[in-house]
């Protein structure tokens, strides 16, 4: 069995399908997604279908968190409906035939997934951790939004995964759209892997195969979103 981590899919179902073919995905493999899976691209329902077909596991990203809050909103005195930009609104429109199932799926997503076997402890998360406090004491907001150290999202500061010392085991993340996937090694072992390579921006969708310690990527078919 292989453990295959895939970066932010953002509705790019065709690229996810092509990536699974390229890595030779089989029913004995374990597919893990870094979150931010549905909006911006053209096929959120296609992504949901592939998640079901592959029994993929995933963590919640900041984009799922926003979609979840929009779906959970109930009008009432003093309540303000969450404001959605066009990519979010378009995603909810396309997902409408599966609205209830989609809502249930989003609610089921954990902040992190951790495992330790064969001498290698790893944790999947969407964004980052608080390097001063460590994984277990990290405020959940870091799992959704963190990019830099120190602190969260400071312009010009280095990405957190470039500063991480490996004390909490291997951390696999997405969220930060890189030109190329990132892998940090300490004492001969990978300790940080970042696999968001900006597929929705017309770049690549990337997988990291844990047991083979290698990246596999496919090119985006088009530019789906321009920031």
PDB file of C-alpha atoms in Angstrom:
ATOM      1  CA  UNK A   1       0.000   0.000   0.000  1.00  0.00           C
ATOM      2  CA  UNK A   2       1.202   3.484  -0.862  1.00  0.00           C
ATOM      3  CA  UNK A   3       0.187   6.740   0.795  1.00  0.00           C
ATOM      4  CA  UNK A   4      -0.348   9.418  -1.840  1.00  0.00           C
ATOM      5  CA  UNK A   5      -0.767  13.047  -0.790  1.00  0.00           C
ATOM      6  CA  UNK A   6      -2.234  15.471  -3.341  1.00  0.00           C
ATOM      7  CA  UNK A   7      -2.125  19.262  -3.112  1.00  0.00           C
ATOM      8  CA  UNK A   8      -5.019  21.708  -3.380  1.00  0.00           C
ATOM      9  CA  UNK A   9      -7.291  20.465  -6.187  1.00  0.00           C
ATOM     10  CA  UNK A  10      -9.595  23.514  -6.351  1.00  0.00           C
ATOM     11  CA  UNK A  11     -12.224  21.929  -8.582  1.00  0.00           C
ATOM     12  CA  UNK A  12      -9.723  20.608 -11.152  1.00  0.00           C
ATOM     13  CA  UNK A  13     -11.267  17.150 -11.498  1.00  0.00           C
ATOM     14  CA  UNK A  14      -9.709  16.356 -14.878  1.00  0.00           C
ATOM     15  CA  UNK A  15      -6.228  17.007 -13.545  1.00  0.00           C
ATOM     16  CA  UNK A  16      -6.881  14.922 -10.429  1.00  0.00           C
ATOM     17  CA  UNK A  17      -8.048  12.056 -12.615  1.00  0.00           C
ATOM     18  CA  UNK A  18      -4.959  12.393 -14.826  1.00  0.00           C
ATOM     19  CA  UNK A  19      -2.682  12.482 -11.776  1.00  0.00           C
ATOM     20  CA  UNK A  20      -4.213   9.296 -10.393  1.00  0.00           C
ATOM     21  CA  UNK A  21      -3.559   7.607 -13.727  1.00  0.00           C
ATOM     22  CA  UNK A  22       0.027   8.878 -13.808  1.00  0.00           C
ATOM     23  CA  UNK A  23       0.851   7.556 -10.327  1.00  0.00           C
ATOM     24  CA  UNK A  24      -0.848   4.244 -11.145  1.00  0.00           C
ATOM     25  CA  UNK A  25      -3.365   4.575  -8.319  1.00  0.00           C
ATOM     26  CA  UNK A  26      -4.990   1.282  -7.272  1.00  0.00           C
ATOM     27  CA  UNK A  27      -7.529   0.249  -4.661  1.00  0.00           C
ATOM     28  CA  UNK A  28      -4.677  -0.737  -2.337  1.00  0.00           C
ATOM     29  CA  UNK A  29      -3.351   2.829  -2.255  1.00  0.00           C
ATOM     30  CA  UNK A  30      -4.414   5.494   0.219  1.00  0.00           C
ATOM     31  CA  UNK A  31      -5.269   8.902  -1.233  1.00  0.00           C
ATOM     32  CA  UNK A  32      -4.898  11.936   1.037  1.00  0.00           C
ATOM     33  CA  UNK A  33      -5.961  15.468   0.046  1.00  0.00           C
ATOM     34  CA  UNK A  34      -4.671  18.715   1.563  1.00  0.00           C
ATOM     35  CA  UNK A  35      -8.001  20.584   1.464  1.00  0.00           C
ATOM     36  CA  UNK A  36      -9.230  23.439  -0.763  1.00  0.00           C
ATOM     37  CA  UNK A  37     -10.723  20.841  -3.061  1.00  0.00           C
ATOM     38  CA  UNK A  38     -13.769  22.332  -4.762  1.00  0.00           C
ATOM     39  CA  UNK A  39     -13.963  26.019  -5.679  1.00  0.00           C
ATOM     40  CA  UNK A  40     -12.169  27.995  -8.442  1.00  0.00           C
ATOM     41  CA  UNK A  41     -12.066  25.118 -10.946  1.00  0.00           C
ATOM     42  CA  UNK A  42     -14.872  23.988 -13.212  1.00  0.00           C
ATOM     43  CA  UNK A  43     -15.807  20.602 -11.754  1.00  0.00           C
ATOM     44  CA  UNK A  44     -16.450  20.493  -8.000  1.00  0.00           C
ATOM     45  CA  UNK A  45     -18.902  17.626  -8.479  1.00  0.00           C
ATOM     46  CA  UNK A  46     -16.259  15.762 -10.449  1.00  0.00           C
ATOM     47  CA  UNK A  47     -13.849  16.137  -7.552  1.00  0.00           C
ATOM     48  CA  UNK A  48     -16.483  14.882  -5.116  1.00  0.00           C
ATOM     49  CA  UNK A  49     -17.070  11.870  -7.362  1.00  0.00           C
ATOM     50  CA  UNK A  50     -13.359  11.016  -7.434  1.00  0.00           C
ATOM     51  CA  UNK A  51     -13.159  11.359  -3.654  1.00  0.00           C
ATOM     52  CA  UNK A  52     -15.926   8.787  -3.358  1.00  0.00           C
ATOM     53  CA  UNK A  53     -14.485   6.445  -5.996  1.00  0.00           C
ATOM     54  CA  UNK A  54     -11.056   6.389  -4.368  1.00  0.00           C
ATOM     55  CA  UNK A  55     -12.196   6.506  -0.734  1.00  0.00           C
ATOM     56  CA  UNK A  56      -9.930   9.520  -0.385  1.00  0.00           C
ATOM     57  CA  UNK A  57      -9.272  11.084   2.992  1.00  0.00           C
ATOM     58  CA  UNK A  58      -8.898  14.837   3.397  1.00  0.00           C
ATOM     59  CA  UNK A  59      -8.451  17.660   5.864  1.00  0.00           C
ATOM     60  CA  UNK A  60     -10.502  20.826   5.834  1.00  0.00           C
ATOM     61  CA  UNK A  61      -9.020  23.868   4.122  1.00  0.00           C
ATOM     62  CA  UNK A  62      -9.893  27.521   4.577  1.00  0.00           C
ATOM     63  CA  UNK A  63     -12.029  27.358   1.426  1.00  0.00           C
ATOM     64  CA  UNK A  64     -14.087  24.443   2.763  1.00  0.00           C
ATOM     65  CA  UNK A  65     -14.448  26.332   6.031  1.00  0.00           C
ATOM     66  CA  UNK A  66     -15.963  29.294   4.186  1.00  0.00           C
ATOM     67  CA  UNK A  67     -18.254  27.074   2.104  1.00  0.00           C
ATOM     68  CA  UNK A  68     -19.349  25.284   5.262  1.00  0.00           C
ATOM     69  CA  UNK A  69     -20.248  28.539   7.006  1.00  0.00           C
ATOM     70  CA  UNK A  70     -22.254  29.649   3.970  1.00  0.00           C
ATOM     71  CA  UNK A  71     -24.153  26.360   3.822  1.00  0.00           C
ATOM     72  CA  UNK A  72     -24.811  26.384   7.568  1.00  0.00           C
ATOM     73  CA  UNK A  73     -26.166  29.942   7.615  1.00  0.00           C
ATOM     74  CA  UNK A  74     -29.728  30.352   8.848  1.00  0.00           C
ATOM     75  CA  UNK A  75     -31.356  33.792   8.541  1.00  0.00           C
ATOM     76  CA  UNK A  76     -32.250  35.479  11.800  1.00  0.00           C
ATOM     77  CA  UNK A  77     -32.338  38.798  13.571  1.00  0.00           C
ATOM     78  CA  UNK A  78     -28.896  40.346  13.723  1.00  0.00           C
ATOM     79  CA  UNK A  79     -27.325  37.664  11.547  1.00  0.00           C
ATOM     80  CA  UNK A  80     -25.371  38.563   8.443  1.00  0.00           C
ATOM     81  CA  UNK A  81     -25.168  36.181   5.534  1.00  0.00           C
ATOM     82  CA  UNK A  82     -21.529  35.281   4.733  1.00  0.00           C
ATOM     83  CA  UNK A  83     -20.262  37.258   1.759  1.00  0.00           C
ATOM     84  CA  UNK A  84     -19.097  34.997  -1.047  1.00  0.00           C
ATOM     85  CA  UNK A  85     -16.875  35.972  -3.940  1.00  0.00           C
ATOM     86  CA  UNK A  86     -17.700  34.612  -7.393  1.00  0.00           C
ATOM     87  CA  UNK A  87     -15.662  31.366  -7.159  1.00  0.00           C
ATOM     88  CA  UNK A  88     -17.438  30.330  -3.950  1.00  0.00           C
ATOM     89  CA  UNK A  89     -20.873  31.228  -5.274  1.00  0.00           C
ATOM     90  CA  UNK A  90     -20.197  29.380  -8.525  1.00  0.00           C
ATOM     91  CA  UNK A  91     -19.056  26.307  -6.595  1.00  0.00           C
ATOM     92  CA  UNK A  92     -22.243  26.230  -4.520  1.00  0.00           C
ATOM     93  CA  UNK A  93     -24.333  26.609  -7.666  1.00  0.00           C
ATOM     94  CA  UNK A  94     -22.593  23.675  -9.343  1.00  0.00           C
ATOM     95  CA  UNK A  95     -22.754  21.517  -6.237  1.00  0.00           C
ATOM     96  CA  UNK A  96     -26.502  22.165  -5.753  1.00  0.00           C
ATOM     97  CA  UNK A  97     -27.623  18.675  -6.925  1.00  0.00           C
ATOM     98  CA  UNK A  98     -25.550  17.205  -4.065  1.00  0.00           C
ATOM     99  CA  UNK A  99     -26.041  20.046  -1.591  1.00  0.00           C
ATOM    100  CA  UNK A 100     -26.990  17.979   1.461  1.00  0.00           C
ATOM    101  CA  UNK A 101     -24.360  15.308   0.842  1.00  0.00           C
ATOM    102  CA  UNK A 102     -21.758  18.006   0.204  1.00  0.00           C
ATOM    103  CA  UNK A 103     -22.699  19.805   3.425  1.00  0.00           C
ATOM    104  CA  UNK A 104     -22.406  16.556   5.379  1.00  0.00           C
ATOM    105  CA  UNK A 105     -19.036  15.821   3.800  1.00  0.00           C
ATOM    106  CA  UNK A 106     -17.631  19.233   4.690  1.00  0.00           C
ATOM    107  CA  UNK A 107     -18.794  18.847   8.294  1.00  0.00           C
ATOM    108  CA  UNK A 108     -16.961  15.519   8.514  1.00  0.00           C
ATOM    109  CA  UNK A 109     -13.549  16.899   7.549  1.00  0.00           C
ATOM    110  CA  UNK A 110     -10.934  17.002  10.338  1.00  0.00           C
ATOM    111  CA  UNK A 111      -8.334  19.714  10.865  1.00  0.00           C
ATOM    112  CA  UNK A 112      -5.480  17.198  10.784  1.00  0.00           C
ATOM    113  CA  UNK A 113      -4.851  13.521  10.117  1.00  0.00           C
ATOM    114  CA  UNK A 114      -1.905  11.899  11.897  1.00  0.00           C
ATOM    115  CA  UNK A 115      -0.336   8.484  11.716  1.00  0.00           C
ATOM    116  CA  UNK A 116       2.871   6.787  12.713  1.00  0.00           C
ATOM    117  CA  UNK A 117       4.173   3.570  11.220  1.00  0.00           C
ATOM    118  CA  UNK A 118       7.436   2.089   9.960  1.00  0.00           C
ATOM    119  CA  UNK A 119       9.326   4.563  12.116  1.00  0.00           C
ATOM    120  CA  UNK A 120       7.804   7.574  10.356  1.00  0.00           C
ATOM    121  CA  UNK A 121       5.203   9.726  12.102  1.00  0.00           C
ATOM    122  CA  UNK A 122       3.363  12.098   9.789  1.00  0.00           C
ATOM    123  CA  UNK A 123       0.564  14.638   9.959  1.00  0.00           C
ATOM    124  CA  UNK A 124      -1.513  16.003   7.107  1.00  0.00           C
ATOM    125  CA  UNK A 125      -2.832  19.548   7.499  1.00  0.00           C
ATOM    126  CA  UNK A 126      -4.014  22.232   5.125  1.00  0.00           C
ATOM    127  CA  UNK A 127      -1.939  25.301   5.949  1.00  0.00           C
ATOM    128  CA  UNK A 128       0.572  25.274   8.807  1.00  0.00           C
ATOM    129  CA  UNK A 129       1.379  25.166  12.498  1.00  0.00           C
ATOM    130  CA  UNK A 130       2.580  27.573  15.169  1.00  0.00           C
ATOM    131  CA  UNK A 131       6.290  26.739  15.293  1.00  0.00           C
ATOM    132  CA  UNK A 132       6.656  28.328  18.734  1.00  0.00           C
ATOM    133  CA  UNK A 133       3.980  26.116  20.288  1.00  0.00           C
ATOM    134  CA  UNK A 134       4.292  22.938  18.249  1.00  0.00           C
ATOM    135  CA  UNK A 135       1.668  20.819  16.541  1.00  0.00           C
ATOM    136  CA  UNK A 136      -0.422  19.791  19.549  1.00  0.00           C
ATOM    137  CA  UNK A 137      -0.718  23.327  20.975  1.00  0.00           C
ATOM    138  CA  UNK A 138      -1.335  25.084  17.660  1.00  0.00           C
ATOM    139  CA  UNK A 139      -4.430  27.283  17.446  1.00  0.00           C
ATOM    140  CA  UNK A 140      -6.788  25.744  14.849  1.00  0.00           C
ATOM    141  CA  UNK A 141      -6.669  28.961  12.820  1.00  0.00           C
ATOM    142  CA  UNK A 142      -3.080  28.115  11.908  1.00  0.00           C
ATOM    143  CA  UNK A 143      -4.202  24.822  10.359  1.00  0.00           C
ATOM    144  CA  UNK A 144      -6.455  26.807   8.012  1.00  0.00           C
ATOM    145  CA  UNK A 145      -4.492  29.975   7.275  1.00  0.00           C
ATOM    146  CA  UNK A 146      -0.810  29.896   8.317  1.00  0.00           C
ATOM    147  CA  UNK A 147       1.776  30.629   5.666  1.00  0.00           C
ATOM    148  CA  UNK A 148       4.775  32.242   7.320  1.00  0.00           C
ATOM    149  CA  UNK A 149       6.945  32.259  10.438  1.00  0.00           C
ATOM    150  CA  UNK A 150       6.757  34.460  12.437  1.00  0.00           C
ATOM    151  CA  UNK A 151       3.791  35.005  12.806  1.00  0.00           C
ATOM    152  CA  UNK A 152       0.880  34.127  10.476  1.00  0.00           C
ATOM    153  CA  UNK A 153       0.908  35.784   7.059  1.00  0.00           C
ATOM    154  CA  UNK A 154       3.559  38.464   7.546  1.00  0.00           C
ATOM    155  CA  UNK A 155       4.632  39.905   4.173  1.00  0.00           C
ATOM    156  CA  UNK A 156       8.244  39.033   3.405  1.00  0.00           C
ATOM    157  CA  UNK A 157       8.543  36.411   6.147  1.00  0.00           C
ATOM    158  CA  UNK A 158       9.657  32.903   5.131  1.00  0.00           C
ATOM    159  CA  UNK A 159       7.125  30.131   4.762  1.00  0.00           C
ATOM    160  CA  UNK A 160       6.773  28.186   8.002  1.00  0.00           C
ATOM    161  CA  UNK A 161       7.787  24.875   6.413  1.00  0.00           C
ATOM    162  CA  UNK A 162      11.197  26.315   5.526  1.00  0.00           C
ATOM    163  CA  UNK A 163      11.828  27.009   9.235  1.00  0.00           C
ATOM    164  CA  UNK A 164      10.405  23.785  10.694  1.00  0.00           C
ATOM    165  CA  UNK A 165      12.876  21.598  12.614  1.00  0.00           C
ATOM    166  CA  UNK A 166      11.011  18.297  12.366  1.00  0.00           C
ATOM    167  CA  UNK A 167      10.235  17.867  16.065  1.00  0.00           C
ATOM    168  CA  UNK A 168       6.597  16.946  15.352  1.00  0.00           C
ATOM    169  CA  UNK A 169       7.428  14.436  12.630  1.00  0.00           C
ATOM    170  CA  UNK A 170       6.742  14.800   8.936  1.00  0.00           C
ATOM    171  CA  UNK A 171       4.190  17.526   8.151  1.00  0.00           C
ATOM    172  CA  UNK A 172       2.462  17.529   4.753  1.00  0.00           C
ATOM    173  CA  UNK A 173       0.597  20.661   3.704  1.00  0.00           C
ATOM    174  CA  UNK A 174      -0.952  22.623   0.850  1.00  0.00           C
ATOM    175  CA  UNK A 175      -2.367  26.179   0.956  1.00  0.00           C
ATOM    176  CA  UNK A 176       0.734  28.005  -0.338  1.00  0.00           C
ATOM    177  CA  UNK A 177       0.771  27.811  -4.163  1.00  0.00           C
ATOM    178  CA  UNK A 178       4.404  27.142  -5.044  1.00  0.00           C
ATOM    179  CA  UNK A 179       6.110  27.047  -8.422  1.00  0.00           C
ATOM    180  CA  UNK A 180       7.540  23.638  -7.496  1.00  0.00           C
ATOM    181  CA  UNK A 181       6.753  21.253  -4.608  1.00  0.00           C
ATOM    182  CA  UNK A 182       8.884  21.662  -1.489  1.00  0.00           C
ATOM    183  CA  UNK A 183      10.617  19.004   0.604  1.00  0.00           C
ATOM    184  CA  UNK A 184      12.786  19.675   3.665  1.00  0.00           C
ATOM    185  CA  UNK A 185      15.113  17.013   5.070  1.00  0.00           C
ATOM    186  CA  UNK A 186      16.575  16.833   8.566  1.00  0.00           C
ATOM    187  CA  UNK A 187      18.954  14.064   9.647  1.00  0.00           C
ATOM    188  CA  UNK A 188      18.322  12.162   6.445  1.00  0.00           C
ATOM    189  CA  UNK A 189      14.526  12.127   6.735  1.00  0.00           C
ATOM    190  CA  UNK A 190      11.877  14.337   5.128  1.00  0.00           C
ATOM    191  CA  UNK A 191      10.238  16.561   7.754  1.00  0.00           C
ATOM    192  CA  UNK A 192       8.151  18.979   5.683  1.00  0.00           C
ATOM    193  CA  UNK A 193       6.446  18.512   2.331  1.00  0.00           C
ATOM    194  CA  UNK A 194       4.392  21.240   0.626  1.00  0.00           C
ATOM    195  CA  UNK A 195       2.423  20.053  -2.400  1.00  0.00           C
ATOM    196  CA  UNK A 196       0.212  22.927  -3.571  1.00  0.00           C
ATOM    197  CA  UNK A 197       1.621  23.857  -6.983  1.00  0.00           C
ATOM    198  CA  UNK A 198      -1.172  26.120  -8.176  1.00  0.00           C
ATOM    199  CA  UNK A 199      -3.189  23.906 -10.488  1.00  0.00           C
ATOM    200  CA  UNK A 200      -6.120  26.322 -10.561  1.00  0.00           C
ATOM    201  CA  UNK A 201      -3.724  29.066 -11.690  1.00  0.00           C
ATOM    202  CA  UNK A 202      -2.732  27.034 -14.739  1.00  0.00           C
ATOM    203  CA  UNK A 203       0.388  25.441 -13.258  1.00  0.00           C
ATOM    204  CA  UNK A 204       0.480  21.868 -11.905  1.00  0.00           C
ATOM    205  CA  UNK A 205      -1.311  19.416  -9.633  1.00  0.00           C
ATOM    206  CA  UNK A 206       1.208  17.511  -7.543  1.00  0.00           C
ATOM    207  CA  UNK A 207       1.271  14.283  -5.563  1.00  0.00           C
ATOM    208  CA  UNK A 208       3.820  13.152  -2.984  1.00  0.00           C
ATOM    209  CA  UNK A 209       4.189   9.389  -2.610  1.00  0.00           C
ATOM    210  CA  UNK A 210       5.326   8.800   0.957  1.00  0.00           C
ATOM    211  CA  UNK A 211       6.810   5.329   0.626  1.00  0.00           C
ATOM    212  CA  UNK A 212       8.759   6.293  -2.501  1.00  0.00           C
ATOM    213  CA  UNK A 213       9.686   9.775  -1.240  1.00  0.00           C
ATOM    214  CA  UNK A 214       9.002  11.372  -4.620  1.00  0.00           C
ATOM    215  CA  UNK A 215       6.766  13.889  -6.348  1.00  0.00           C
ATOM    216  CA  UNK A 216       4.595  13.318  -9.408  1.00  0.00           C
ATOM    217  CA  UNK A 217       2.872  16.185 -11.226  1.00  0.00           C
ATOM    218  CA  UNK A 218       0.543  16.846 -14.144  1.00  0.00           C
ATOM    219  CA  UNK A 219       0.061  20.121 -15.992  1.00  0.00           C
ATOM    220  CA  UNK A 220      -3.172  22.053 -15.628  1.00  0.00           C
ATOM    221  CA  UNK A 221      -5.330  21.975 -18.731  1.00  0.00           C
ATOM    222  CA  UNK A 222      -5.969  25.702 -18.507  1.00  0.00           C
ATOM    223  CA  UNK A 223      -5.994  28.703 -16.202  1.00  0.00           C
ATOM    224  CA  UNK A 224      -9.152  28.360 -14.124  1.00  0.00           C
ATOM    225  CA  UNK A 225      -8.687  31.305 -11.787  1.00  0.00           C
ATOM    226  CA  UNK A 226      -6.764  34.566 -11.774  1.00  0.00           C
ATOM    227  CA  UNK A 227      -6.275  36.232  -8.373  1.00  0.00           C
TER     228      UNK A 227
END
